[in-house]
Each structure stands twice: as structure tokens, then as C-alpha cells.
Amino acid sequence: MNKYGLNRMAELPRMRFGTYLRESQLPPIPATFGRSGLFPRVGWGMLGNDQFGDCTIAGAMHASMCWNKMVGRDVRFTTLDAQDDYSAVTGYVSGDDSTDTGADMQQVASYWRDIGMRDAHANRHKIGAYLGGNPHNFDHLYAGCYLLGPVGLGITVPKAAGQQFDASEPWHIVPGSPDDGYHYVPLIDHMPNGNALVVTWGAQQEVEQAWLAKYLHEVVYYVSEEMLINGISPQGFALADL
């Protein structure tokens, strides 16, 4: 059974994405970023999120996979890697459901920056910085995703969304569907049809804009050197610019 595991942040990240964005210096943000083809739809790996509430850890690992794949590198994570990092962040003990308490986005981002996520070869993948954002500003959301790669989203998931996921349907609003859990997903693309594309439970999931506007509550942006080649991002920005 697919699980959730995101907690609300006790306090927002000190740095805010909107404070640093210089829209006048940016190129036009395209309608799609071309990341839907980086992996097969169901080729991202569950990374334990059907066994315990490690959506934040699995999502961080999916983001690292995405950054590396964007520049032609393959990075692999396993369920054991995800479980060990989840345990390090939260104190989770395998087999003891009382310790499966989930984590919040800032808690995981701090660990990700300082310690890093362990891959299948025992390498650690770190971010350089993270910033909070306004969940209602979609212009910033897609600008951040284009410039920086995967953006962390905190979403309420209604029960109907699980059924839509199983049926490979876009997440769309079903009036009256009860809330089923609070969840973390990385945003990886803005599709030509205007929908968002996220990664969850080992697969890519299309999300209608109206659904996202209703159920998105928290946003965290990340700066990662893993998307750079010779110090330059796929969009032509140096790390100092980012």
C-alpha cells in the first residue's frame, strides 16, 4: 500500500525564493522542460514508500536522480538506502510502526544539505542550499523548476487521487473526496498542456493546475551542484548566478 509521511514544517525556511528571484534577468520560461522522458513513467523506484512513511527521503532521492540524469549521469538508490536515511532523520526503527512518524521538508532539507542522501554505491548526494516559497505563486514555482530543477511540494492527497494514480490518470478534483494524507512530491516538469508533472510512489504523475492550486500547501526550492557540467547548468547559468 502506498504511504504518505509528510509533516507540516514547524517554521518556514529562513531564505525565501521570491527574495532572490530577478525576473528581469531571466530568459522566457518555456512551457515544458523536457524532463518527462528522463526515466520511464514507472522507472523511478518506490524506495520504501510502500512500506514506511519516507516520502520526503524518497522524494529527495528522486530529485538527485533527476539532477544527475539531466546532465547524463546515472545514479541509483535502493530501499535500504532510503530506510537508513529515513532512520537517521526521524529515528525510525524497522518493524516498529510507532517510530514511523514521518518528517517535515525543512528537517529533511537540513539533513540533505549537511549529510546528504546515500546512493547504492555509498556516495552521498547533497544540496547546497534550500529556500522556502509561496505555494500560491505558480510563476515562481515553474521559474524555480526550470532554473533549479526539482522543487519540493507539500500536498494534501484526497482519496480519489490514489485511485487516479492506480489508473494512470491525471490528478483532478473530485468534489467531496476526503483527505487521505499529507505527502511530499518533487515537481520536475511543466507540461505543454499546462499540467504539472511530479514524481510519487516510484512513478511520474500528471497533475491538473486546479488540483494543485487546491491541495498545494508548502514549497521548498533547492540549489544543487549535481545539475552542473563544468560549473554551468543546462540553462546556461553558473552556480553563482543560481
PDB file of C-alpha atoms in Angstrom:
ATOM      1  CA  MET A   1       0.000   0.000   0.000  1.00  0.00           C
ATOM      2  CA  ASN A   2       1.337   3.436  -0.927  1.00  0.00           C
ATOM      3  CA  LYS A   3       2.121   5.564   2.116  1.00  0.00           C
ATOM      4  CA  TYR A   4       2.469   9.261   2.941  1.00  0.00           C
ATOM      5  CA  GLY A   5       4.658  10.614   5.749  1.00  0.00           C
ATOM      6  CA  LEU A   6       4.978  14.385   5.397  1.00  0.00           C
ATOM      7  CA  ASN A   7       4.553  16.618   8.451  1.00  0.00           C
ATOM      8  CA  ARG A   8       3.926  20.356   8.312  1.00  0.00           C
ATOM      9  CA  MET A   9       7.012  22.492   8.828  1.00  0.00           C
ATOM     10  CA  ALA A  10       7.197  23.923  12.335  1.00  0.00           C
ATOM     11  CA  GLU A  11       8.833  27.032  10.894  1.00  0.00           C
ATOM     12  CA  LEU A  12       9.488  28.229   7.357  1.00  0.00           C
ATOM     13  CA  PRO A  13      12.999  28.244   5.855  1.00  0.00           C
ATOM     14  CA  ARG A  14      14.809  31.491   6.614  1.00  0.00           C
ATOM     15  CA  MET A  15      15.676  32.196   2.976  1.00  0.00           C
ATOM     16  CA  ARG A  16      12.775  32.856   0.600  1.00  0.00           C
ATOM     17  CA  PHE A  17      12.881  32.172  -3.125  1.00  0.00           C
ATOM     18  CA  GLY A  18      10.990  35.335  -4.053  1.00  0.00           C
ATOM     19  CA  THR A  19      13.575  37.494  -2.309  1.00  0.00           C
ATOM     20  CA  TYR A  20      16.343  36.358  -4.629  1.00  0.00           C
ATOM     21  CA  LEU A  21      14.494  35.934  -7.932  1.00  0.00           C
ATOM     22  CA  ARG A  22      15.450  38.564 -10.533  1.00  0.00           C
ATOM     23  CA  GLU A  23      12.760  38.098 -13.152  1.00  0.00           C
ATOM     24  CA  SER A  24      14.105  40.874 -15.388  1.00  0.00           C
ATOM     25  CA  GLN A  25      17.348  38.915 -15.819  1.00  0.00           C
ATOM     26  CA  LEU A  26      15.697  35.611 -16.719  1.00  0.00           C
ATOM     27  CA  PRO A  27      15.076  34.141 -20.148  1.00  0.00           C
ATOM     28  CA  PRO A  28      11.460  33.291 -21.035  1.00  0.00           C
ATOM     29  CA  ILE A  29      10.314  30.260 -19.047  1.00  0.00           C
ATOM     30  CA  PRO A  30       9.279  27.565 -21.577  1.00  0.00           C
ATOM     31  CA  ALA A  31       6.017  25.672 -21.376  1.00  0.00           C
ATOM     32  CA  THR A  32       7.844  22.391 -20.811  1.00  0.00           C
ATOM     33  CA  PHE A  33      11.315  21.458 -19.615  1.00  0.00           C
ATOM     34  CA  GLY A  34      11.606  18.077 -21.335  1.00  0.00           C
ATOM     35  CA  ARG A  35      12.157  16.033 -18.180  1.00  0.00           C
ATOM     36  CA  SER A  36       9.254  13.635 -18.600  1.00  0.00           C
ATOM     37  CA  GLY A  37      11.449  11.374 -20.726  1.00  0.00           C
ATOM     38  CA  LEU A  38      14.376  11.093 -18.314  1.00  0.00           C
ATOM     39  CA  PHE A  39      13.009   7.823 -16.931  1.00  0.00           C
ATOM     40  CA  PRO A  40      10.097   5.551 -17.853  1.00  0.00           C
ATOM     41  CA  ARG A  41       6.874   6.617 -16.132  1.00  0.00           C
ATOM     42  CA  VAL A  42       7.229   3.877 -13.507  1.00  0.00           C
ATOM     43  CA  GLY A  43      11.018   3.716 -13.591  1.00  0.00           C
ATOM     44  CA  TRP A  44      11.905   5.916 -10.603  1.00  0.00           C
ATOM     45  CA  GLY A  45      11.780   3.298  -7.846  1.00  0.00           C
ATOM     46  CA  MET A  46       9.433   3.157  -4.856  1.00  0.00           C
ATOM     47  CA  LEU A  47      12.347   3.486  -2.375  1.00  0.00           C
ATOM     48  CA  GLY A  48      10.369   2.128   0.545  1.00  0.00           C
ATOM     49  CA  ASN A  49       7.363   4.457   0.352  1.00  0.00           C
ATOM     50  CA  ASP A  50       5.021   1.482   0.184  1.00  0.00           C
ATOM     51  CA  GLN A  51       6.496   0.128   3.448  1.00  0.00           C
ATOM     52  CA  PHE A  52       7.036   3.220   5.612  1.00  0.00           C
ATOM     53  CA  GLY A  53       6.318   6.944   5.517  1.00  0.00           C
ATOM     54  CA  ASP A  54       9.557   8.095   3.914  1.00  0.00           C
ATOM     55  CA  CYS A  55       8.075  10.181   1.079  1.00  0.00           C
ATOM     56  CA  THR A  56      10.446  13.036   1.961  1.00  0.00           C
ATOM     57  CA  ILE A  57      13.521  10.814   1.661  1.00  0.00           C
ATOM     58  CA  ALA A  58      12.290   9.029  -1.461  1.00  0.00           C
ATOM     59  CA  GLY A  59      11.460  12.412  -2.990  1.00  0.00           C
ATOM     60  CA  ALA A  60      14.938  13.759  -2.201  1.00  0.00           C
ATOM     61  CA  MET A  61      16.487  10.728  -3.868  1.00  0.00           C
ATOM     62  CA  HIS A  62      14.238  11.127  -6.896  1.00  0.00           C
ATOM     63  CA  ALA A  63      15.371  14.752  -7.146  1.00  0.00           C
ATOM     64  CA  SER A  64      19.030  13.680  -7.117  1.00  0.00           C
ATOM     65  CA  MET A  65      18.277  11.100  -9.801  1.00  0.00           C
ATOM     66  CA  CYS A  66      16.675  13.844 -11.880  1.00  0.00           C
ATOM     67  CA  TRP A  67      19.515  16.370 -11.493  1.00  0.00           C
ATOM     68  CA  ASN A  68      22.076  13.778 -12.494  1.00  0.00           C
ATOM     69  CA  LYS A  69      20.056  12.383 -15.394  1.00  0.00           C
ATOM     70  CA  MET A  70      19.602  15.929 -16.739  1.00  0.00           C
ATOM     71  CA  VAL A  71      23.357  16.053 -17.343  1.00  0.00           C
ATOM     72  CA  GLY A  72      23.792  12.464 -18.489  1.00  0.00           C
ATOM     73  CA  ARG A  73      24.751  10.718 -15.248  1.00  0.00           C
ATOM     74  CA  ASP A  74      23.015   7.672 -13.779  1.00  0.00           C
ATOM     75  CA  VAL A  75      22.592   7.470 -10.014  1.00  0.00           C
ATOM     76  CA  ARG A  76      20.805   4.589  -8.280  1.00  0.00           C
ATOM     77  CA  PHE A  77      19.272   4.431  -4.809  1.00  0.00           C
ATOM     78  CA  THR A  78      17.839   1.389  -3.036  1.00  0.00           C
ATOM     79  CA  THR A  79      15.134   0.825  -0.459  1.00  0.00           C
ATOM     80  CA  LEU A  80      17.854   0.107   2.113  1.00  0.00           C
ATOM     81  CA  ASP A  81      19.482   3.485   1.389  1.00  0.00           C
ATOM     82  CA  ALA A  82      16.133   5.204   1.820  1.00  0.00           C
ATOM     83  CA  GLN A  83      15.356   3.314   5.037  1.00  0.00           C
ATOM     84  CA  ASP A  84      18.731   4.128   6.580  1.00  0.00           C
ATOM     85  CA  ASP A  85      18.471   7.842   5.771  1.00  0.00           C
ATOM     86  CA  TYR A  86      14.868   7.911   6.994  1.00  0.00           C
ATOM     87  CA  SER A  87      16.008   6.300  10.246  1.00  0.00           C
ATOM     88  CA  ALA A  88      18.835   8.816  10.605  1.00  0.00           C
ATOM     89  CA  VAL A  89      16.443  11.761  10.171  1.00  0.00           C
ATOM     90  CA  THR A  90      13.492  10.538  12.203  1.00  0.00           C
ATOM     91  CA  GLY A  91      14.635   7.711  14.486  1.00  0.00           C
ATOM     92  CA  TYR A  92      12.575   5.146  12.587  1.00  0.00           C
ATOM     93  CA  VAL A  93      13.173   1.546  13.658  1.00  0.00           C
ATOM     94  CA  SER A  94      12.280  -1.101  11.107  1.00  0.00           C
ATOM     95  CA  GLY A  95       9.335  -3.192  12.274  1.00  0.00           C
ATOM     96  CA  ASP A  96       8.260  -0.705  14.946  1.00  0.00           C
ATOM     97  CA  ASP A  97       5.322   1.212  13.478  1.00  0.00           C
ATOM     98  CA  SER A  98       5.263   3.567  16.455  1.00  0.00           C
ATOM     99  CA  THR A  99       8.519   5.088  15.194  1.00  0.00           C
ATOM    100  CA  ASP A 100       7.209   5.640  11.659  1.00  0.00           C
ATOM    101  CA  THR A 101       6.299   9.265  12.309  1.00  0.00           C
ATOM    102  CA  GLY A 102       7.296  10.939   9.031  1.00  0.00           C
ATOM    103  CA  ALA A 103       9.340  14.112   8.616  1.00  0.00           C
ATOM    104  CA  ASP A 104       8.907  17.714   7.505  1.00  0.00           C
ATOM    105  CA  MET A 105      10.501  19.380   4.489  1.00  0.00           C
ATOM    106  CA  GLN A 106      12.906  21.612   6.401  1.00  0.00           C
ATOM    107  CA  GLN A 107      14.045  18.761   8.636  1.00  0.00           C
ATOM    108  CA  VAL A 108      14.940  16.673   5.593  1.00  0.00           C
ATOM    109  CA  ALA A 109      16.432  19.588   3.629  1.00  0.00           C
ATOM    110  CA  SER A 110      18.808  20.339   6.508  1.00  0.00           C
ATOM    111  CA  TYR A 111      19.973  16.699   6.617  1.00  0.00           C
ATOM    112  CA  TRP A 112      20.224  16.662   2.814  1.00  0.00           C
ATOM    113  CA  ARG A 113      22.445  19.756   2.878  1.00  0.00           C
ATOM    114  CA  ASP A 114      24.666  18.682   5.787  1.00  0.00           C
ATOM    115  CA  ILE A 115      24.865  14.880   5.427  1.00  0.00           C
ATOM    116  CA  GLY A 116      23.424  14.001   2.026  1.00  0.00           C
ATOM    117  CA  MET A 117      21.401  11.073   0.697  1.00  0.00           C
ATOM    118  CA  ARG A 118      23.311   7.779   0.353  1.00  0.00           C
ATOM    119  CA  ASP A 119      23.177   6.026  -3.000  1.00  0.00           C
ATOM    120  CA  ALA A 120      23.690   2.352  -3.876  1.00  0.00           C
ATOM    121  CA  HIS A 121      27.470   2.885  -4.051  1.00  0.00           C
ATOM    122  CA  ALA A 122      27.596   4.597  -0.628  1.00  0.00           C
ATOM    123  CA  ASN A 123      28.147   8.025  -2.177  1.00  0.00           C
ATOM    124  CA  ARG A 124      26.408  10.986  -0.529  1.00  0.00           C
ATOM    125  CA  HIS A 125      24.348  13.413  -2.611  1.00  0.00           C
ATOM    126  CA  LYS A 126      23.972  16.878  -1.088  1.00  0.00           C
ATOM    127  CA  ILE A 127      22.203  20.127  -1.863  1.00  0.00           C
ATOM    128  CA  GLY A 128      23.986  23.440  -1.407  1.00  0.00           C
ATOM    129  CA  ALA A 129      21.042  25.445  -0.098  1.00  0.00           C
ATOM    130  CA  TYR A 130      17.255  25.439   0.231  1.00  0.00           C
ATOM    131  CA  LEU A 131      14.661  28.197   0.213  1.00  0.00           C
ATOM    132  CA  GLY A 132      11.014  28.468   1.150  1.00  0.00           C
ATOM    133  CA  GLY A 133       8.411  29.706  -1.292  1.00  0.00           C
ATOM    134  CA  ASN A 134       4.853  30.899  -1.729  1.00  0.00           C
ATOM    135  CA  PRO A 135       2.638  27.930  -2.683  1.00  0.00           C
ATOM    136  CA  HIS A 136       0.192  30.263  -4.415  1.00  0.00           C
ATOM    137  CA  ASN A 137       2.727  31.808  -6.816  1.00  0.00           C
ATOM    138  CA  PHE A 138       2.817  29.463  -9.792  1.00  0.00           C
ATOM    139  CA  ASP A 139       5.035  31.812 -11.834  1.00  0.00           C
ATOM    140  CA  HIS A 140       7.736  31.393  -9.201  1.00  0.00           C
ATOM    141  CA  LEU A 141       7.053  27.666  -8.967  1.00  0.00           C
ATOM    142  CA  TYR A 142       7.728  26.999 -12.637  1.00  0.00           C
ATOM    143  CA  ALA A 143      10.568  29.515 -12.896  1.00  0.00           C
ATOM    144  CA  GLY A 144      12.237  27.746  -9.978  1.00  0.00           C
ATOM    145  CA  CYS A 145      11.686  24.328 -11.525  1.00  0.00           C
ATOM    146  CA  TYR A 146      13.129  25.483 -14.863  1.00  0.00           C
ATOM    147  CA  LEU A 147      16.169  27.158 -13.311  1.00  0.00           C
ATOM    148  CA  LEU A 148      16.954  24.837 -10.402  1.00  0.00           C
ATOM    149  CA  GLY A 149      15.384  21.503 -11.280  1.00  0.00           C
ATOM    150  CA  PRO A 150      13.070  19.554  -8.938  1.00  0.00           C
ATOM    151  CA  VAL A 151      11.056  21.635  -6.460  1.00  0.00           C
ATOM    152  CA  GLY A 152       9.681  20.083  -3.255  1.00  0.00           C
ATOM    153  CA  LEU A 153       5.903  20.233  -2.815  1.00  0.00           C
ATOM    154  CA  GLY A 154       3.855  19.545   0.301  1.00  0.00           C
ATOM    155  CA  ILE A 155       0.377  18.438  -0.748  1.00  0.00           C
ATOM    156  CA  THR A 156      -2.794  17.097   0.778  1.00  0.00           C
ATOM    157  CA  VAL A 157      -3.823  13.989  -1.135  1.00  0.00           C
ATOM    158  CA  PRO A 158      -7.540  13.221  -1.356  1.00  0.00           C
ATOM    159  CA  LYS A 159      -8.647   9.589  -1.533  1.00  0.00           C
ATOM    160  CA  ALA A 160      -9.618   9.958  -5.195  1.00  0.00           C
ATOM    161  CA  ALA A 161      -6.002  10.774  -6.094  1.00  0.00           C
ATOM    162  CA  GLY A 162      -4.864   7.290  -5.099  1.00  0.00           C
ATOM    163  CA  GLN A 163      -7.442   5.788  -7.436  1.00  0.00           C
ATOM    164  CA  GLN A 164      -6.399   8.150 -10.223  1.00  0.00           C
ATOM    165  CA  PHE A 165      -2.746   7.206  -9.693  1.00  0.00           C
ATOM    166  CA  ASP A 166      -3.560   3.498  -9.961  1.00  0.00           C
ATOM    167  CA  ALA A 167      -5.491   4.193 -13.176  1.00  0.00           C
ATOM    168  CA  SER A 168      -2.648   6.344 -14.637  1.00  0.00           C
ATOM    169  CA  GLU A 169      -4.999   9.338 -14.779  1.00  0.00           C
ATOM    170  CA  PRO A 170      -4.016  12.954 -14.077  1.00  0.00           C
ATOM    171  CA  TRP A 171      -4.844  14.116 -10.578  1.00  0.00           C
ATOM    172  CA  HIS A 172      -8.037  16.110 -10.932  1.00  0.00           C
ATOM    173  CA  ILE A 173     -10.539  17.399  -8.421  1.00  0.00           C
ATOM    174  CA  VAL A 174     -13.312  15.040  -7.360  1.00  0.00           C
ATOM    175  CA  PRO A 175     -15.772  17.064  -5.271  1.00  0.00           C
ATOM    176  CA  GLY A 176     -16.310  15.591  -1.824  1.00  0.00           C
ATOM    177  CA  SER A 177     -13.348  13.215  -1.878  1.00  0.00           C
ATOM    178  CA  PRO A 178     -11.992  13.049   1.712  1.00  0.00           C
ATOM    179  CA  ASP A 179      -8.389  13.854   2.555  1.00  0.00           C
ATOM    180  CA  ASP A 180      -6.251  10.715   2.800  1.00  0.00           C
ATOM    181  CA  GLY A 181      -2.828  12.036   3.881  1.00  0.00           C
ATOM    182  CA  TYR A 182      -0.167  14.719   3.684  1.00  0.00           C
ATOM    183  CA  HIS A 183       2.526  13.948   1.128  1.00  0.00           C
ATOM    184  CA  TYR A 184       5.827  15.126  -0.348  1.00  0.00           C
ATOM    185  CA  VAL A 185       6.484  15.070  -4.099  1.00  0.00           C
ATOM    186  CA  PRO A 186       9.155  16.691  -6.272  1.00  0.00           C
ATOM    187  CA  LEU A 187       7.886  18.779  -9.181  1.00  0.00           C
ATOM    188  CA  ILE A 188      10.002  18.003 -12.265  1.00  0.00           C
ATOM    189  CA  ASP A 189       8.209  19.494 -15.271  1.00  0.00           C
ATOM    190  CA  HIS A 190       5.557  21.879 -16.593  1.00  0.00           C
ATOM    191  CA  MET A 191       3.798  20.087 -19.426  1.00  0.00           C
ATOM    192  CA  PRO A 192       2.677  21.633 -22.761  1.00  0.00           C
ATOM    193  CA  ASN A 193      -0.978  21.095 -21.756  1.00  0.00           C
ATOM    194  CA  GLY A 194      -0.444  23.291 -18.673  1.00  0.00           C
ATOM    195  CA  ASN A 195      -0.379  20.448 -16.173  1.00  0.00           C
ATOM    196  CA  ALA A 196       2.389  19.843 -13.672  1.00  0.00           C
ATOM    197  CA  LEU A 197       4.442  16.647 -13.567  1.00  0.00           C
ATOM    198  CA  VAL A 198       5.589  15.235 -10.219  1.00  0.00           C
ATOM    199  CA  VAL A 199       7.213  12.013  -9.043  1.00  0.00           C
ATOM    200  CA  THR A 200       5.482   9.922  -6.399  1.00  0.00           C
ATOM    201  CA  TRP A 201       5.436   6.257  -5.370  1.00  0.00           C
ATOM    202  CA  GLY A 202       8.091   5.452  -7.946  1.00  0.00           C
ATOM    203  CA  ALA A 203       6.242   6.931 -10.907  1.00  0.00           C
ATOM    204  CA  GLN A 204       5.586  10.158 -12.778  1.00  0.00           C
ATOM    205  CA  GLN A 205       2.188  11.658 -12.054  1.00  0.00           C
ATOM    206  CA  GLU A 206       0.449  14.342 -14.094  1.00  0.00           C
ATOM    207  CA  VAL A 207      -1.390  16.967 -12.032  1.00  0.00           C
ATOM    208  CA  GLU A 208      -4.033  19.414 -13.229  1.00  0.00           C
ATOM    209  CA  GLN A 209      -3.415  23.033 -12.289  1.00  0.00           C
ATOM    210  CA  ALA A 210      -6.742  23.402 -10.488  1.00  0.00           C
ATOM    211  CA  TRP A 211      -5.923  20.348  -8.351  1.00  0.00           C
ATOM    212  CA  LEU A 212      -2.510  21.745  -7.469  1.00  0.00           C
ATOM    213  CA  ALA A 213      -3.971  25.135  -6.585  1.00  0.00           C
ATOM    214  CA  LYS A 214      -6.394  23.431  -4.182  1.00  0.00           C
ATOM    215  CA  TYR A 215      -4.088  20.937  -2.494  1.00  0.00           C
ATOM    216  CA  LEU A 216      -0.603  22.525  -2.515  1.00  0.00           C
ATOM    217  CA  HIS A 217       0.371  23.984   0.888  1.00  0.00           C
ATOM    218  CA  GLU A 218       4.189  24.124   1.142  1.00  0.00           C
ATOM    219  CA  VAL A 219       7.047  24.696  -1.316  1.00  0.00           C
ATOM    220  CA  VAL A 220      10.809  24.322  -0.899  1.00  0.00           C
ATOM    221  CA  TYR A 221      13.340  25.150  -3.622  1.00  0.00           C
ATOM    222  CA  TYR A 222      16.789  23.547  -3.761  1.00  0.00           C
ATOM    223  CA  VAL A 223      20.154  24.540  -5.207  1.00  0.00           C
ATOM    224  CA  SER A 224      22.223  21.537  -6.252  1.00  0.00           C
ATOM    225  CA  GLU A 225      25.612  21.399  -7.961  1.00  0.00           C
ATOM    226  CA  GLU A 226      24.650  17.983  -9.319  1.00  0.00           C
ATOM    227  CA  MET A 227      22.909  19.666 -12.265  1.00  0.00           C
ATOM    228  CA  LEU A 228      26.095  21.453 -13.359  1.00  0.00           C
ATOM    229  CA  ILE A 229      28.622  20.447 -16.013  1.00  0.00           C
ATOM    230  CA  ASN A 230      31.894  22.363 -15.810  1.00  0.00           C
ATOM    231  CA  GLY A 231      30.148  24.740 -13.430  1.00  0.00           C
ATOM    232  CA  ILE A 232      27.254  25.530 -15.804  1.00  0.00           C
ATOM    233  CA  SER A 233      23.593  24.432 -15.583  1.00  0.00           C
ATOM    234  CA  PRO A 234      21.653  23.044 -18.583  1.00  0.00           C
ATOM    235  CA  GLN A 235      20.070  26.514 -18.914  1.00  0.00           C
ATOM    236  CA  GLY A 236      23.476  28.193 -19.093  1.00  0.00           C
ATOM    237  CA  PHE A 237      23.744  29.576 -15.543  1.00  0.00           C
ATOM    238  CA  ALA A 238      26.794  29.385 -13.317  1.00  0.00           C
ATOM    239  CA  LEU A 239      26.432  28.369  -9.680  1.00  0.00           C
ATOM    240  CA  ALA A 240      26.957  31.966  -8.520  1.00  0.00           C
ATOM    241  CA  ASP A 241      24.069  33.095 -10.755  1.00  0.00           C
ATOM    242  CA  LEU A 242      21.835  30.379  -9.346  1.00  0.00           C
TER     243      LEU A 242
END
